[in-house]
CSV table of C-alpha atoms in Angstrom, one decimal:
chain,number,residue,atom,x,y,z
A,1,MET,CA,144.8,106.7,55.8
A,2,ASN,CA,146.0,105.6,59.2
A,3,ARG,CA,143.0,104.3,61.1
A,4,ARG,CA,144.6,104.9,64.4
A,5,TRP,CA,144.0,108.6,64.0
A,6,SER,CA,141.7,109.1,61.1
A,7,ALA,CA,138.8,107.9,63.3
A,8,ALA,CA,139.9,110.3,66.0
A,9,ALA,CA,137.2,111.5,68.3
A,10,ALA,CA,135.5,114.8,68.2
A,11,VAL,CA,136.6,118.2,69.4
A,12,GLY,CA,134.1,119.2,72.1
A,13,VAL,CA,131.4,120.9,70.2
A,14,LEU,CA,130.9,123.8,72.6
A,15,ALA,CA,134.6,124.5,72.5
A,16,LEU,CA,134.2,124.9,68.8
A,17,ALA,CA,131.3,127.2,69.4
A,18,GLY,CA,133.6,129.4,71.4
A,19,CYS,CA,136.1,129.8,68.5
A,20,SER,CA,136.1,132.8,66.3
A,21,SER,CA,136.4,132.3,62.5
A,22,ASP,CA,136.1,134.1,59.3
A,23,LEU,CA,133.6,131.8,57.8
A,24,PRO,CA,133.4,131.3,54.0
A,25,ASP,CA,130.2,131.5,52.0
A,26,GLU,CA,128.6,128.5,53.5
A,27,ASP,CA,127.0,127.2,50.3
A,28,LYS,CA,130.5,127.1,48.7
A,29,ALA,CA,132.3,125.5,51.6
A,30,VAL,CA,133.9,122.0,51.7
A,31,GLY,CA,131.2,119.4,51.2
A,32,SER,CA,128.4,121.9,50.8
A,33,ALA,CA,125.2,121.3,49.0
A,34,SER,CA,125.3,120.9,45.2
A,35,SER,CA,123.1,119.4,42.5
A,36,LYS,CA,124.7,116.1,43.3
A,37,PRO,CA,125.5,116.2,47.0
A,38,GLY,CA,127.0,112.7,47.1
A,39,ASP,CA,129.6,113.8,44.5
A,40,ALA,CA,130.7,116.7,46.7
A,41,ALA,CA,131.1,114.3,49.6
A,42,SER,CA,133.3,111.9,47.7
A,43,LYS,CA,135.5,114.8,46.6
A,44,SER,CA,136.0,116.2,50.1
A,45,GLU,CA,139.6,115.9,51.4
A,46,PHE,CA,138.0,114.6,54.6
A,47,PHE,CA,136.2,111.7,52.9
A,48,ASP,CA,137.8,108.3,53.0
A,49,GLN,CA,135.7,105.6,51.5
A,50,ALA,CA,137.4,102.7,53.4
A,51,GLU,CA,137.0,104.5,56.7
A,52,TYR,CA,133.4,105.4,55.9
A,53,ASP,CA,132.6,101.8,55.1
A,54,ARG,CA,134.4,100.6,58.3
A,55,GLN,CA,132.5,103.0,60.6
A,56,LEU,CA,129.1,102.3,59.0
A,57,ALA,CA,129.7,98.6,59.4
A,58,PHE,CA,130.6,99.1,63.1
A,59,ARG,CA,127.1,100.5,63.7
A,60,THR,CA,125.7,97.0,63.4
A,61,THR,CA,128.6,95.1,64.9
A,62,THR,CA,127.8,93.3,68.1
A,63,PRO,CA,130.2,94.6,70.8
A,64,GLN,CA,132.2,92.3,73.0
A,65,GLY,CA,132.1,93.0,76.7
A,66,PRO,CA,129.8,93.2,79.7
A,67,GLU,CA,126.1,93.9,79.0
A,68,GLY,CA,125.0,97.4,80.0
A,69,ARG,CA,128.5,98.7,80.4
A,70,PRO,CA,129.4,100.2,76.9
A,71,TRP,CA,132.5,101.9,78.3
A,72,GLU,CA,134.0,98.4,78.8
A,73,GLN,CA,132.8,97.0,75.4
A,74,MET,CA,134.8,96.9,72.3
A,75,LEU,CA,134.1,96.4,68.6
A,76,ALA,CA,136.1,93.9,66.5
A,77,PRO,CA,139.2,94.2,68.8
A,78,GLU,CA,142.7,93.2,67.9
A,79,MET,CA,144.2,92.5,71.3
A,80,ALA,CA,147.7,93.8,72.4
A,81,ASP,CA,149.9,91.9,74.8
A,82,THR,CA,150.7,94.1,77.9
A,83,ALA,CA,152.7,91.6,80.0
A,84,LYS,CA,155.8,93.8,79.9
A,85,TYR,CA,153.9,96.6,81.7
A,86,ALA,CA,152.6,94.4,84.5
A,87,LYS,CA,153.1,95.9,88.0
A,88,PRO,CA,151.2,93.7,90.5
A,89,GLY,CA,150.3,95.0,93.9
A,90,GLY,CA,148.4,98.2,93.2
A,91,LYS,CA,149.3,101.6,94.7
A,92,TYR,CA,149.4,103.0,91.1
A,93,HIS,CA,150.0,106.6,90.2
A,94,LEU,CA,147.9,107.4,87.1
A,95,CYS,CA,148.9,110.6,85.2
A,96,PHE,CA,146.5,112.4,82.8
A,97,SER,CA,147.4,115.1,80.3
A,98,ASN,CA,144.0,116.6,79.4
A,99,ALA,CA,143.6,118.9,76.4
A,100,ALA,CA,141.1,121.1,78.3
A,101,VAL,CA,137.9,121.3,80.3
A,102,ASP,CA,136.6,124.3,78.4
A,103,ASN,CA,133.1,123.1,77.4
A,104,PRO,CA,130.3,121.1,79.0
A,105,TRP,CA,131.0,117.9,77.1
A,106,ARG,CA,134.6,117.8,78.4
A,107,GLN,CA,133.4,118.9,81.9
A,108,VAL,CA,130.9,116.1,82.1
A,109,GLY,CA,133.5,113.6,80.8
A,110,PHE,CA,136.2,114.7,83.3
A,111,LYS,CA,133.8,114.5,86.2
A,112,THR,CA,132.9,111.0,85.1
A,113,MET,CA,136.6,110.1,84.9
A,114,GLN,CA,137.3,111.4,88.4
A,115,GLN,CA,134.4,109.3,89.8
A,116,GLU,CA,135.8,106.2,87.9
A,117,VAL,CA,139.2,106.7,89.6
A,118,LYS,CA,137.4,106.7,93.0
A,119,LEU,CA,136.1,103.3,92.3
A,120,HIS,CA,139.6,101.8,92.3
A,121,PRO,CA,141.4,101.7,95.7
A,122,GLU,CA,144.5,100.4,93.9
A,123,ILE,CA,144.9,103.9,92.4
A,124,ALA,CA,146.9,105.7,95.1
A,125,ARG,CA,147.4,108.9,93.1
A,126,PHE,CA,145.7,110.6,90.1
A,127,THR,CA,147.7,113.6,88.8
A,128,VAL,CA,146.0,115.7,86.2
A,129,LEU,CA,147.5,118.6,84.1
A,130,ASP,CA,145.1,120.7,82.1
A,131,ALA,CA,146.6,122.1,78.9
A,132,GLU,CA,143.9,124.8,78.6
A,133,ALA,CA,143.5,124.0,74.9
A,134,LYS,CA,147.2,125.1,74.2
A,135,ASP,CA,149.4,122.7,72.3
A,136,ASP,CA,152.7,124.1,73.7
A,137,LYS,CA,151.4,123.7,77.3
A,138,GLN,CA,150.3,120.2,76.7
A,139,ILE,CA,153.7,119.3,75.2
A,140,SER,CA,155.4,120.7,78.3
A,141,ASP,CA,152.9,118.9,80.5
A,142,ILE,CA,153.6,115.5,78.9
A,143,GLN,CA,157.4,116.1,79.2
A,144,SER,CA,157.0,117.0,82.9
A,145,PHE,CA,155.3,113.7,83.7
A,146,ALA,CA,158.6,112.0,83.0
A,147,SER,CA,159.8,113.0,86.4
A,148,LYS,CA,156.6,112.3,88.3
A,149,ASN,CA,156.9,108.5,88.7
A,150,CYS,CA,153.7,107.8,86.8
A,151,SER,CA,152.6,104.1,86.5
A,152,ALA,CA,150.7,104.9,83.3
A,153,LEU,CA,150.1,108.0,81.2
A,154,ILE,CA,146.7,108.9,79.7
A,155,VAL,CA,146.6,111.6,77.0
A,156,SER,CA,143.6,113.4,75.4
A,157,PRO,CA,145.5,115.4,72.8
A,158,ASN,CA,144.6,119.0,72.1
A,159,THR,CA,145.4,118.6,68.4
A,160,THR,CA,146.5,115.6,66.3
A,161,ALA,CA,149.6,116.5,64.4
A,162,THR,CA,151.2,118.9,66.9
A,163,LEU,CA,151.0,116.5,69.8
A,164,THR,CA,152.2,113.5,67.9
A,165,PRO,CA,156.0,114.0,68.7
A,166,ALA,CA,155.3,114.5,72.4
A,167,VAL,CA,153.3,111.3,72.5
A,168,GLU,CA,156.0,109.4,70.6
A,169,ALA,CA,158.6,110.6,73.1
A,170,ALA,CA,156.4,109.5,76.0
A,171,CYS,CA,156.1,106.1,74.3
A,172,LYS,CA,159.9,105.6,74.5
A,173,SER,CA,159.7,105.5,78.3
A,174,ASP,CA,159.0,102.3,80.3
A,175,ILE,CA,155.4,103.3,81.2
A,176,PRO,CA,152.3,102.5,79.1
A,177,VAL,CA,150.8,105.4,77.1
A,178,ILE,CA,147.0,105.5,76.6
A,179,VAL,CA,145.4,107.9,74.1
A,180,PHE,CA,141.7,108.6,74.0
A,181,ASP,CA,139.1,111.0,72.6
A,182,ARG,CA,141.3,112.6,69.9
A,183,GLY,CA,144.0,110.7,68.2
A,184,VAL,CA,147.6,111.2,67.1
A,185,LYS,CA,149.5,110.2,64.0
A,186,THR,CA,151.3,107.2,65.5
A,187,ASP,CA,150.4,103.8,66.7
A,188,CYS,CA,153.0,103.8,69.5
A,189,PRO,CA,150.4,104.1,72.4
A,190,VAL,CA,149.4,100.8,73.9
A,191,THR,CA,145.8,101.5,73.1
A,192,PHE,CA,143.8,104.3,71.4
A,193,ILE,CA,140.3,104.6,72.8
A,194,HIS,CA,137.4,106.3,70.9
A,195,PRO,CA,133.8,105.8,69.9
A,196,ILE,CA,133.1,104.7,66.3
A,197,GLY,CA,133.7,108.2,64.7
A,198,GLY,CA,132.4,111.1,62.7
A,199,PHE,CA,131.1,109.2,59.6
A,200,ALA,CA,128.9,107.0,61.8
A,201,PHE,CA,127.5,110.1,63.6
A,202,GLY,CA,126.7,112.0,60.4
A,203,ALA,CA,125.2,108.9,58.8
A,204,GLU,CA,122.9,108.2,61.7
A,205,GLY,CA,121.2,111.6,61.4
A,206,ALA,CA,121.0,111.5,57.6
A,207,ASP,CA,119.5,108.0,57.5
A,208,PHE,CA,116.9,109.2,60.0
A,209,LEU,CA,115.8,112.1,57.8
A,210,LYS,CA,115.9,109.9,54.8
A,211,GLU,CA,113.4,107.6,56.6
A,212,LYS,CA,111.2,110.4,58.0
A,213,VAL,CA,111.1,112.9,55.2
A,214,LYS,CA,109.3,112.2,51.9
A,215,PRO,CA,111.3,112.3,48.6
A,216,GLY,CA,111.6,115.9,47.4
A,217,GLY,CA,111.5,117.2,51.0
A,218,LYS,CA,113.6,120.2,51.9
A,219,ILE,CA,116.6,119.7,54.2
A,220,LEU,CA,118.5,122.4,56.0
A,221,ALA,CA,122.0,121.4,57.2
A,222,LEU,CA,123.4,123.4,60.1
A,223,ARG,CA,127.1,123.1,60.8
A,224,ILE,CA,129.4,124.8,63.3
A,225,LEU,CA,132.7,125.5,61.7
A,226,PRO,CA,134.5,124.4,58.5
A,227,GLY,CA,137.8,122.5,58.4
A,228,VAL,CA,137.5,120.4,61.6
A,229,ASP,CA,138.1,116.8,60.6
A,230,VAL,CA,135.4,115.1,62.7
A,231,LEU,CA,132.8,117.6,61.8
A,232,GLU,CA,133.7,117.4,58.1
A,233,GLN,CA,133.4,113.6,58.4
A,234,ARG,CA,130.0,114.0,59.8
A,235,TRP,CA,128.9,116.2,57.0
A,236,ALA,CA,130.6,114.2,54.3
A,237,ALA,CA,128.7,111.1,55.4
A,238,ALA,CA,125.4,113.0,55.6
A,239,ASN,CA,126.0,114.6,52.2
A,240,LYS,CA,126.7,111.3,50.6
A,241,ILE,CA,123.5,109.8,51.9
A,242,PHE,CA,121.4,112.8,50.9
A,243,GLY,CA,122.8,112.5,47.4
A,244,ASP,CA,121.1,109.2,47.0
A,245,SER,CA,117.9,110.0,48.9
A,246,GLY,CA,115.7,112.1,46.7
A,247,LEU,CA,115.8,114.8,49.4
A,248,LYS,CA,116.7,118.4,48.5
A,249,VAL,CA,119.4,120.1,50.6
A,250,VAL,CA,118.3,123.7,50.3
A,251,GLY,CA,121.1,125.1,52.5
A,252,VAL,CA,124.3,124.3,54.3
A,253,LYS,CA,124.9,127.0,56.8
A,254,PHE,CA,127.6,127.6,59.5
A,255,THR,CA,126.2,128.8,62.8
A,256,ASP,CA,129.5,129.3,64.7
A,257,GLY,CA,127.8,127.4,67.5
A,258,ASP,CA,125.8,130.6,68.3
A,259,ALA,CA,122.2,130.2,69.4
A,260,ALA,CA,121.1,133.6,68.1
A,261,LYS,CA,122.7,133.0,64.7
A,262,THR,CA,121.2,129.6,64.5
A,263,LYS,CA,117.7,130.9,65.1
A,264,SER,CA,118.2,133.7,62.6
A,265,ILE,CA,119.4,131.2,59.9
A,266,VAL,CA,116.4,128.9,60.4
A,267,THR,CA,114.0,131.8,60.4
A,268,ASP,CA,115.4,133.1,57.1
A,269,TYR,CA,115.1,129.7,55.5
A,270,ILE,CA,111.5,129.3,56.7
A,271,GLN,CA,110.7,132.6,55.1
A,272,ARG,CA,112.7,131.8,51.9
A,273,GLU,CA,111.5,128.3,51.3
A,274,GLY,CA,108.1,128.4,52.9
A,275,THR,CA,108.6,124.9,54.3
A,276,ILE,CA,111.5,123.1,55.8
A,277,ASP,CA,111.0,119.3,56.1
A,278,GLY,CA,114.1,118.3,58.0
A,279,VAL,CA,117.0,119.8,59.9
A,280,TRP,CA,120.4,118.0,60.0
A,281,MET,CA,123.1,119.2,62.4
A,282,ASP,CA,126.7,118.2,62.8
A,283,ALA,CA,126.5,118.8,66.5
A,284,GLY,CA,123.6,119.5,68.8
A,285,ALA,CA,124.8,122.5,70.8
A,286,THR,CA,122.2,124.9,69.2
A,287,SER,CA,119.5,122.4,68.4
A,288,VAL,CA,117.1,124.0,70.9
A,289,ALA,CA,117.5,127.4,69.1
A,290,ALA,CA,116.6,125.7,65.9
A,291,VAL,CA,113.5,124.2,67.4
A,292,GLU,CA,112.5,127.6,68.9
A,293,ALA,CA,112.8,129.2,65.5
A,294,PHE,CA,110.0,127.0,64.1
A,295,GLN,CA,107.9,127.5,67.2
A,296,ASP,CA,108.3,131.3,66.9
A,297,ALA,CA,107.2,131.1,63.3
A,298,GLY,CA,104.1,129.3,64.3
A,299,GLY,CA,104.8,126.2,62.4
A,300,LYS,CA,105.4,122.6,63.1
A,301,VAL,CA,108.9,121.6,64.1
A,302,PRO,CA,110.1,119.2,61.3
A,303,ALA,CA,112.2,116.1,61.8
A,304,ILE,CA,115.4,117.2,63.4
A,305,VAL,CA,118.8,115.8,64.4
A,306,GLY,CA,120.2,116.9,67.8
A,307,GLU,CA,122.5,115.4,70.4
A,308,ASP,CA,122.2,114.0,73.9
A,309,GLN,CA,122.5,117.2,75.9
A,310,GLN,CA,119.6,117.6,78.4
A,311,ASP,CA,118.0,120.8,77.0
A,312,PHE,CA,117.4,119.1,73.6
A,313,LEU,CA,116.2,115.9,75.2
A,314,ARG,CA,113.7,117.8,77.4
A,315,ILE,CA,112.2,119.8,74.6
A,316,TRP,CA,112.0,116.7,72.4
A,317,ALA,CA,110.1,114.8,75.1
A,318,ASP,CA,107.9,117.7,76.1
A,319,GLU,CA,106.9,118.7,72.6
A,320,LYS,CA,106.9,115.1,71.2
A,321,LEU,CA,109.2,116.0,68.4
A,322,THR,CA,110.2,113.8,65.5
A,323,ALA,CA,113.9,113.6,66.4
A,324,ILE,CA,117.0,111.6,66.8
A,325,ALA,CA,120.2,112.2,68.9
A,326,PRO,CA,123.3,110.6,67.6
A,327,THR,CA,125.9,110.7,70.4
A,328,TYR,CA,129.6,111.1,71.0
A,329,PRO,CA,129.3,109.4,74.4
A,330,THR,CA,131.0,110.9,77.4
A,331,TYR,CA,131.1,107.5,79.0
A,332,GLN,CA,134.4,107.1,77.0
A,333,TRP,CA,136.1,109.0,79.8
A,334,ARG,CA,135.7,105.9,82.0
A,335,THR,CA,137.5,103.6,79.6
A,336,PRO,CA,141.1,105.0,79.9
A,337,VAL,CA,141.2,104.4,83.6
A,338,ILE,CA,139.9,100.9,83.2
A,339,ALA,CA,142.4,100.3,80.4
A,340,ALA,CA,145.3,101.6,82.5
A,341,LEU,CA,144.5,99.1,85.3
A,342,ARG,CA,144.2,96.2,82.9
A,343,ILE,CA,147.5,97.1,81.3
A,344,LEU,CA,149.2,97.4,84.8
A,345,GLY,CA,147.7,94.0,85.6
A,346,GLY,CA,149.3,92.5,82.5
A,347,LYS,CA,145.9,91.9,80.8
A,348,GLU,CA,145.4,92.3,77.1
A,349,VAL,CA,143.6,95.4,75.8
A,350,PRO,CA,142.6,96.3,72.2
A,351,LYS,CA,145.3,98.0,70.2
A,352,GLU,CA,142.5,100.2,68.9
A,353,TRP,CA,139.7,100.2,71.4
A,354,VAL,CA,136.5,101.2,69.5
A,355,LEU,CA,133.6,101.8,71.7
A,356,PRO,CA,129.9,101.5,70.8
A,357,GLN,CA,128.3,104.8,69.7
A,358,SER,CA,124.6,104.6,70.4
A,359,SER,CA,121.8,107.0,69.3
A,360,ILE,CA,118.8,108.1,71.3
A,361,GLY,CA,115.5,107.6,69.6
A,362,ALA,CA,111.8,108.1,70.2
A,363,ASP,CA,111.6,104.8,72.1
A,364,THR,CA,114.4,105.8,74.5
A,365,VAL,CA,114.4,109.6,74.9
A,366,ASN,CA,112.3,109.6,78.1
A,367,ARG,CA,114.8,107.2,79.7
A,368,TYR,CA,117.5,109.8,79.3
A,369,VAL,CA,115.7,112.9,80.3
A,370,GLN,CA,117.1,114.0,83.7
A,371,LYS,CA,115.3,117.0,85.1
A,372,ASP,CA,117.6,117.6,88.0
A,373,LEU,CA,120.8,118.0,85.9
A,374,PRO,CA,122.1,121.1,84.0
A,375,PRO,CA,120.7,121.8,80.6
A,376,LEU,CA,124.1,121.0,78.9
A,377,HIS,CA,124.7,117.8,80.8
A,378,TYR,CA,125.3,115.0,78.3
A,379,ALA,CA,123.1,112.0,79.0
A,380,MET,CA,125.5,109.3,77.7
A,381,CYS,CA,127.8,109.7,80.6
A,382,GLY,CA,127.5,106.1,81.8
A,383,CYS,CA,127.5,107.7,85.3
A,384,GLU,CA,124.0,107.0,86.6
A,385,THR,CA,125.0,104.1,88.8
A,386,MET,CA,128.1,105.6,90.2
A,387,PRO,CA,128.3,106.5,93.9
A,388,GLY,CA,127.0,110.0,94.7
A,389,TYR,CA,125.2,110.4,91.5
A,390,PRO,CA,124.0,113.0,90.5
A,391,ALA,CA,125.7,115.4,92.8
A,392,PRO,CA,129.1,115.6,91.2
A,393,TRP,CA,127.6,116.4,87.8
A,394,LYS,CA,125.4,119.3,89.0
């Protein structure tokens, strides 16, 4: 499998929540619970042992780069020579083809990118075209940049396969192409920027439940949609770990990212099983709804996996939950701007720029709770020290 795109970054989870889908019987879906969950994971079309091993190794790899600035750090980089793109003197025109800003994760990220641009006076123009989550529009957008005298082109692809030809065509121009967030099936961009990936995210939560829940404990896995590569990677990693844990996965249910459906599913399992000892989620958009289901039932909230959106962090801190928040950090939106300027300065960048992918735990959750920001603001924005914070993110 081509690592340049197999580790492609996640589709924004709330965008997925907005999708409609005829969901299969959840307990028969790809990678669902079985008598031997690890076997199901290894048979999933989305499971790649080499990539799984690579991502899990990255979790303990010491990053290179400035301390406290993870958006500038890199894991085991292989550097690419960019001398042919050097354009000294500044006054750069950066062009950005964005898949969409149709969910809070992407909105937080894009605001962070805009603030990063403002930090660099050498950027004279920043032109953005929003594809509105439409492949055909993004293809047209990328083609239109050919006539806009861009100094560098940044692309966050809407989908992987469909956008690959458009990116390959852009690579044939004399300007550097930078891909981030989601990948494409080509290694022609100067750099591909992304956090570690879906296997690492899924494993982080599963390892936490393996540690916190006693053998024989009942685990409920809540997923959003089937067939989305990075979410399938998250579940495949978790399913593999659960298979060797002694834990019992009593259900794998798709929520469609809907809070009411999530609460109903959790309530049904509390009544059916009597006790649920842990909740694993492939994305944290409805984690608060899951917590509220246990509260409404009058029971203790079990160990739970969420994400770094503020509503979950706040209820975690207030209720002193046993929880973890794997992250798909929005600080990655700063990195393409920094990469573009390095390339235009003739400085080396990683061919594949793998960023650290931290988790929030009990010892750090209070550090990330921000009461004056919206409930679905993502804490790992790397934006707290940027000028004007927090106003642009409200």
